């Protein structure tokens, strides 16, 4: 994955985080509070936004240090993690399909794996 693509994905995830968060706060709040899932939805948005910012930093670092190819792996792991972790929580909150909660930890493992690969990549700095 290129630095440009990582930065573009970071920007997209960041913009979606703000949009989804605002939509939840203003348009979905009553429904999410009634189902007791507002905090879960907020968690999904928060983790998405944290990883959008982290992806931005990784993209900038890869631009500066293109030889650190493992940063592309970090980006893929975080992207997959956000899609599975936050995505499953969004769907769970909006549909009530609780079985989706079973795949949420897979997303969490992908996010953690990305941080571990980043830790290993940092040894080359």
XYZ file of N, CA, C and O in Angstrom:
500
model
N 0.854 -1.171 0.000
C 0.000 0.000 0.000
C 0.900 1.234 0.000
O 1.858 1.290 0.746
N 0.559 2.199 -0.801
C 1.373 3.404 -0.921
C 1.017 4.428 0.154
O -0.083 4.395 0.728
N 1.937 5.335 0.396
C 1.691 6.410 1.354
C 0.476 7.232 0.926
O -0.366 7.593 1.765
N 0.378 7.500 -0.357
C -0.753 8.291 -0.858
C -2.086 7.609 -0.563
O -3.028 8.236 -0.078
N -2.145 6.310 -0.822
C -3.385 5.573 -0.588
C -3.721 5.533 0.903
O -4.876 5.700 1.296
N -2.712 5.337 1.737
C -2.948 5.307 3.182
C -3.492 6.648 3.661
O -4.460 6.701 4.427
N -2.907 7.738 3.201
C -3.380 9.071 3.601
C -4.793 9.315 3.078
O -5.646 9.871 3.790
N -5.079 8.869 1.871
C -6.432 9.014 1.331
C -7.441 8.201 2.142
O -8.541 8.675 2.428
N -7.064 6.985 2.511
C -7.953 6.161 3.339
C -8.153 6.790 4.715
O -9.261 6.766 5.259
N -7.085 7.353 5.268
C -7.193 8.038 6.554
C -8.188 9.193 6.456
O -9.033 9.377 7.344
N -8.086 9.960 5.385
C -8.995 11.095 5.189
C -10.436 10.610 5.041
O -11.361 11.196 5.627
N -10.626 9.541 4.289
C -11.969 8.991 4.100
C -12.541 8.474 5.421
O -13.680 8.792 5.782
N -11.747 7.696 6.155
C -12.217 7.185 7.453
C -12.499 8.325 8.428
O -13.463 8.266 9.190
N -11.657 9.352 8.406
C -11.880 10.502 9.283
C -13.167 11.227 8.943
O -13.967 11.544 9.832
N -13.377 11.477 7.657
C -14.603 12.159 7.236
C -15.839 11.327 7.582
O -16.844 11.864 8.081
N -15.756 10.022 7.353
C -16.881 9.149 7.690
C -17.125 9.122 9.194
O -18.277 9.072 9.633
N -16.055 9.174 9.974
C -16.208 9.190 11.431
C -17.004 10.402 11.883
O -17.925 10.287 12.706
N -16.645 11.547 11.358
C -17.355 12.775 11.725
C -18.806 12.704 11.250
O -19.734 13.004 12.013
N -19.007 12.288 10.023
C -20.367 12.203 9.480
C -21.238 11.198 10.216
O -22.387 11.496 10.578
N -20.695 10.005 10.452
C -21.460 8.968 11.152
C -21.735 9.394 12.591
O -22.838 9.208 13.108
N -20.729 9.981 13.233
C -20.917 10.439 14.612
C -21.974 11.520 14.711
O -22.816 11.498 15.618
N -21.948 12.470 13.791
C -22.948 13.544 13.800
C -24.342 12.995 13.513
O -25.318 13.398 14.156
N -24.422 12.065 12.568
C -25.709 11.461 12.236
C -26.278 10.727 13.449
O -27.472 10.828 13.741
N -25.405 10.019 14.165
C -25.866 9.301 15.357
C -26.318 10.266 16.442
O -27.361 10.065 17.075
N -25.540 11.330 16.652
C -25.859 12.279 17.717
C -27.152 13.032 17.450
O -27.893 13.361 18.381
N -27.431 13.310 16.189
C -28.593 14.137 15.865
C -29.769 13.350 15.301
O -30.912 13.653 15.632
N -29.486 12.361 14.461
C -30.579 11.661 13.796
C -30.954 10.326 14.403
O -32.092 9.876 14.248
N -30.011 9.698 15.078
C -30.264 8.350 15.592
C -30.291 8.262 17.114
O -30.550 7.194 17.653
N -30.006 9.347 17.766
C -29.827 9.312 19.226
C -31.009 8.661 19.951
O -30.825 7.780 20.789
N -32.218 9.095 19.637
C -33.393 8.559 20.343
C -33.524 7.061 20.120
O -33.780 6.305 21.057
N -33.336 6.630 18.876
C -33.452 5.203 18.573
C -32.354 4.401 19.281
O -32.621 3.360 19.878
N -31.125 4.920 19.244
C -30.015 4.211 19.863
C -30.127 4.199 21.386
O -29.797 3.202 22.029
N -30.606 5.292 21.964
C -30.791 5.325 23.420
C -31.914 4.382 23.840
O -31.817 3.708 24.867
N -32.982 4.328 23.031
C -34.105 3.444 23.353
C -33.669 1.976 23.349
O -34.163 1.177 24.151
N -32.752 1.651 22.469
C -32.278 0.262 22.398
C -31.105 0.020 23.344
O -30.610 -1.111 23.452
N -30.626 1.075 24.013
C -29.491 0.940 24.914
C -28.168 0.767 24.189
O -27.203 0.266 24.760
N -28.112 1.223 22.942
C -26.907 0.999 22.141
C -26.181 2.279 21.744
O -25.271 2.239 20.916
N -26.533 3.405 22.329
C -25.870 4.659 21.957
C -24.382 4.611 22.302
O -23.544 5.012 21.495
N -24.040 4.122 23.481
C -22.632 4.054 23.878
C -21.841 3.105 22.978
O -20.680 3.370 22.648
N -22.459 2.016 22.573
C -21.802 1.068 21.665
C -21.519 1.741 20.333
O -20.433 1.586 19.760
N -22.486 2.498 19.833
C -22.308 3.208 18.567
C -21.180 4.226 18.695
O -20.336 4.350 17.806
N -21.161 4.944 19.820
C -20.089 5.917 20.056
C -18.720 5.246 20.100
O -17.735 5.809 19.626
N -18.653 4.059 20.677
C -17.394 3.310 20.724
C -16.924 2.990 19.310
O -15.737 3.138 18.993
N -17.830 2.572 18.469
C -17.484 2.256 17.076
C -16.939 3.492 16.365
O -15.918 3.415 15.668
N -17.585 4.629 16.548
C -17.133 5.872 15.915
C -15.768 6.279 16.466
O -14.862 6.649 15.711
N -15.602 6.170 17.776
C -14.349 6.569 18.417
C -13.172 5.722 17.906
O -12.133 6.263 17.539
N -13.348 4.410 17.853
C -12.264 3.553 17.371
C -11.971 3.813 15.901
O -10.821 3.779 15.473
N -13.000 4.078 15.117
C -12.786 4.408 13.712
C -11.967 5.690 13.597
O -11.019 5.767 12.814
N -12.316 6.697 14.386
C -11.613 7.973 14.290
C -10.179 7.866 14.793
O -9.258 8.419 14.198
N -9.972 7.145 15.900
C -8.609 6.949 16.395
C -7.733 6.334 15.311
O -6.591 6.752 15.108
N -8.266 5.339 14.633
C -7.461 4.644 13.637
C -7.341 5.442 12.336
O -6.376 5.266 11.602
N -8.274 6.341 12.073
C -8.102 7.260 10.945
C -6.898 8.162 11.209
O -6.047 8.368 10.335
N -6.802 8.682 12.427
C -5.658 9.533 12.786
C -4.355 8.737 12.765
O -3.325 9.224 12.286
N -4.407 7.518 13.286
C -3.212 6.677 13.288
C -2.785 6.344 11.857
O -1.590 6.347 11.538
N -3.746 6.065 10.985
C -3.433 5.805 9.574
C -2.781 7.015 8.923
O -1.860 6.870 8.114
N -3.254 8.199 9.262
C -2.656 9.417 8.732
C -1.179 9.481 9.113
O -0.311 9.749 8.276
N -0.891 9.212 10.381
C 0.502 9.236 10.840
C 1.338 8.180 10.124
O 2.475 8.451 9.715
N 0.781 6.995 9.932
C 1.508 5.930 9.235
C 1.750 6.310 7.779
O 2.831 6.075 7.231
N 0.760 6.917 7.153
C 0.931 7.355 5.761
C 2.027 8.392 5.629
O 2.845 8.343 4.703
N 2.066 9.334 6.549
C 3.114 10.365 6.533
C 4.481 9.725 6.773
O 5.456 10.036 6.081
N 4.547 8.814 7.736
C 5.812 8.140 8.018
C 6.283 7.323 6.814
O 7.470 7.347 6.472
N 5.361 6.630 6.162
C 5.735 5.855 4.982
C 6.209 6.766 3.850
O 7.117 6.414 3.094
N 5.622 7.943 3.746
C 6.063 8.903 2.732
C 7.503 9.342 3.012
O 8.299 9.487 2.085
N 7.807 9.539 4.278
C 9.152 9.974 4.670
C 10.149 8.817 4.593
O 11.300 9.008 4.198
N 9.693 7.618 4.976
C 10.560 6.440 5.032
C 9.958 5.314 4.191
O 9.443 4.331 4.733
N 9.983 5.422 2.868
C 9.338 4.430 2.008
C 9.919 3.018 2.128
O 9.271 2.046 1.733
N 11.107 2.901 2.691
C 11.699 1.568 2.859
C 11.014 0.758 3.963
O 11.194 -0.454 4.052
N 10.204 1.416 4.780
C 9.483 0.721 5.857
C 8.196 0.106 5.304
O 7.087 0.512 5.640
N 8.366 -0.883 4.465
C 7.225 -1.488 3.762
C 6.207 -2.135 4.686
O 5.038 -2.263 4.333
N 6.646 -2.523 5.865
C 5.707 -3.155 6.796
C 4.619 -2.182 7.253
O 3.587 -2.605 7.778
N 4.816 -0.887 7.026
C 3.769 0.081 7.362
C 2.532 -0.131 6.491
O 1.415 0.159 6.926
N 2.733 -0.657 5.301
C 1.588 -1.017 4.462
C 0.764 -2.123 5.110
O -0.468 -2.112 5.049
N 1.451 -3.061 5.750
C 0.758 -4.129 6.473
C -0.031 -3.550 7.640
O -1.170 -3.955 7.897
N 0.565 -2.601 8.332
C -0.139 -1.915 9.436
C -1.437 -1.311 8.905
O -2.506 -1.480 9.500
N -1.334 -0.630 7.781
C -2.511 0.026 7.201
C -3.595 -0.988 6.851
O -4.778 -0.767 7.146
N -3.212 -2.095 6.232
C -4.200 -3.127 5.872
C -4.857 -3.713 7.116
O -6.076 -3.931 7.147
N -4.061 -3.987 8.143
C -4.619 -4.537 9.376
C -5.595 -3.562 10.027
O -6.686 -3.953 10.457
N -5.215 -2.291 10.095
C -6.108 -1.303 10.695
C -7.361 -1.089 9.867
O -8.457 -0.953 10.428
N -7.211 -1.065 8.552
C -8.393 -0.900 7.704
C -9.351 -2.075 7.902
O -10.553 -1.877 8.104
N -8.812 -3.279 7.871
C -9.650 -4.455 8.115
C -10.256 -4.434 9.500
O -11.432 -4.774 9.694
N -9.461 -4.013 10.479
C -9.952 -3.945 11.847
C -11.095 -2.960 12.009
O -12.095 -3.263 12.669
N -10.957 -1.809 11.401
C -12.027 -0.804 11.478
C -13.284 -1.319 10.786
O -14.396 -1.192 11.321
N -13.109 -1.914 9.615
C -14.280 -2.428 8.890
C -15.007 -3.497 9.695
O -16.239 -3.486 9.778
N -14.257 -4.404 10.300
C -14.892 -5.494 11.048
C -15.362 -5.020 12.422
O -16.508 -5.275 12.807
N -14.491 -4.322 13.172
C -14.848 -3.895 14.527
C -15.971 -2.853 14.493
O -17.077 -3.093 14.977
N -15.669 -1.702 13.910
C -16.673 -0.633 13.890
C -17.869 -1.027 13.032
O -19.017 -0.777 13.411
N -17.592 -1.630 11.888
C -18.685 -2.023 10.989
C -19.675 -2.960 11.645
O -20.896 -2.788 11.523
N -19.175 -3.972 12.362
C -20.088 -4.917 13.019
C -20.885 -4.224 14.124
O -22.070 -4.519 14.319
N -20.244 -3.289 14.832
C -20.976 -2.564 15.876
C -22.035 -1.647 15.277
O -23.141 -1.527 15.820
N -21.720 -0.996 14.154
C -22.719 -0.157 13.494
C -23.938 -0.993 13.097
O -25.083 -0.615 13.360
N -23.676 -2.110 12.452
C -24.780 -2.959 11.990
C -25.563 -3.506 13.176
O -26.796 -3.519 13.163
N -24.862 -3.939 14.217
C -25.529 -4.442 15.415
C -26.450 -3.375 16.000
O -27.612 -3.651 16.317
N -25.942 -2.161 16.133
C -26.730 -1.073 16.722
C -27.936 -0.694 15.873
O -28.991 -0.356 16.407
N -27.773 -0.729 14.566
C -28.850 -0.282 13.683
C -29.878 -1.362 13.379
O -31.026 -1.046 13.066
N -29.464 -2.626 13.470
C -30.383 -3.708 13.118
C -30.816 -4.546 14.306
O -31.827 -5.232 14.229
N -30.025 -4.526 15.369
C -30.332 -5.368 16.517
C -29.901 -6.816 16.341
O -30.193 -7.655 17.186
N -29.193 -7.113 15.266
C -28.709 -8.474 15.034
C -27.520 -8.715 15.968
O -26.394 -8.331 15.672
N -27.785 -9.337 17.088
C -26.754 -9.496 18.115
C -25.689 -10.519 17.744
O -24.593 -10.492 18.300
N -25.973 -11.406 16.808
C -24.977 -12.400 16.397
C -23.741 -11.745 15.790
O -22.667 -12.320 15.783
N -23.905 -10.521 15.289
C -22.755 -9.804 14.723
C -21.718 -9.471 15.777
O -20.550 -9.282 15.463
N -22.152 -9.424 17.031
C -21.215 -9.179 18.117
C -20.136 -10.245 18.187
O -19.051 -10.003 18.722
N -20.384 -11.398 17.606
C -19.404 -12.486 17.627
C -18.197 -12.189 16.740
O -17.112 -12.709 16.996
N -18.367 -11.347 15.724
C -17.221 -11.048 14.849
C -16.488 -9.775 15.263
O -15.387 -9.529 14.799
N -17.082 -9.002 16.140
C -16.444 -7.759 16.594
C -15.040 -8.002 17.147
O -14.115 -7.259 16.805
N -14.828 -9.039 17.970
C -13.471 -9.273 18.482
C -12.436 -9.561 17.393
O -11.252 -9.264 17.577
N -12.867 -10.099 16.272
C -11.928 -10.325 15.163
C -11.375 -8.985 14.698
O -10.181 -8.840 14.445
N -12.242 -7.990 14.607
C -11.797 -6.647 14.253
C -10.835 -6.095 15.282
O -9.833 -5.463 14.940
N -11.122 -6.348 16.543
C -10.227 -5.895 17.605
C -8.856 -6.546 17.506
O -7.832 -5.888 17.696
N -8.831 -7.821 17.174
C -7.551 -8.524 17.005
C -6.773 -7.929 15.838
O -5.550 -7.755 15.921
N -7.459 -7.586 14.753
C -6.787 -6.954 13.612
C -6.200 -5.595 14.014
O -5.075 -5.261 13.612
N -6.939 -4.829 14.782
C -6.427 -3.531 15.244
C -5.187 -3.723 16.119
O -4.178 -3.035 15.935
N -5.253 -4.668 17.044
C -4.104 -4.946 17.916
C -2.916 -5.425 17.088
O -1.776 -4.989 17.301
N -3.172 -6.300 16.124
C -2.093 -6.809 15.270
C -1.414 -5.670 14.520
O -0.185 -5.654 14.373
N -2.191 -4.702 14.062
C -1.620 -3.542 13.387
C -0.681 -2.771 14.295
O 0.403 -2.344 13.884
N -1.071 -2.606 15.548
C -0.213 -1.894 16.497
C 1.063 -2.690 16.771
O 2.146 -2.106 16.917
N 0.967 -4.010 16.821
C 2.154 -4.836 17.044
C 3.100 -4.754 15.850
O 4.325 -4.623 16.021
N 2.546 -4.795 14.637
C 3.407 -4.655 13.446
C 4.054 -3.279 13.434
O 5.223 -3.137 13.058
N 3.331 -2.252 13.852
C 3.919 -0.912 13.951
C 5.070 -0.905 14.964
O 6.113 -0.309 14.716
N 4.871 -1.573 16.089
C 5.925 -1.688 17.100
C 7.184 -2.307 16.493
O 8.303 -1.808 16.682
N 7.007 -3.355 15.729
C 8.138 -4.032 15.100
C 8.779 -3.146 14.027
O 10.003 -3.106 13.903
N 7.966 -2.433 13.268
C 8.480 -1.535 12.234
C 9.289 -0.406 12.851
O 10.285 0.041 12.259
N 8.887 0.035 14.023
C 9.569 1.158 14.680
C 11.007 0.810 15.068
O 11.831 1.706 15.252
N 11.301 -0.473 15.153
C 12.683 -0.873 15.469
C 13.651 -0.480 14.348
O 14.841 -0.390 14.559
N 13.104 -0.242 13.151
C 13.945 0.113 12.002
C 14.179 1.621 11.881
O 14.859 2.068 10.975
N 13.573 2.399 12.757
C 13.728 3.856 12.680
C 15.083 4.285 13.208
O 15.684 3.686 14.031
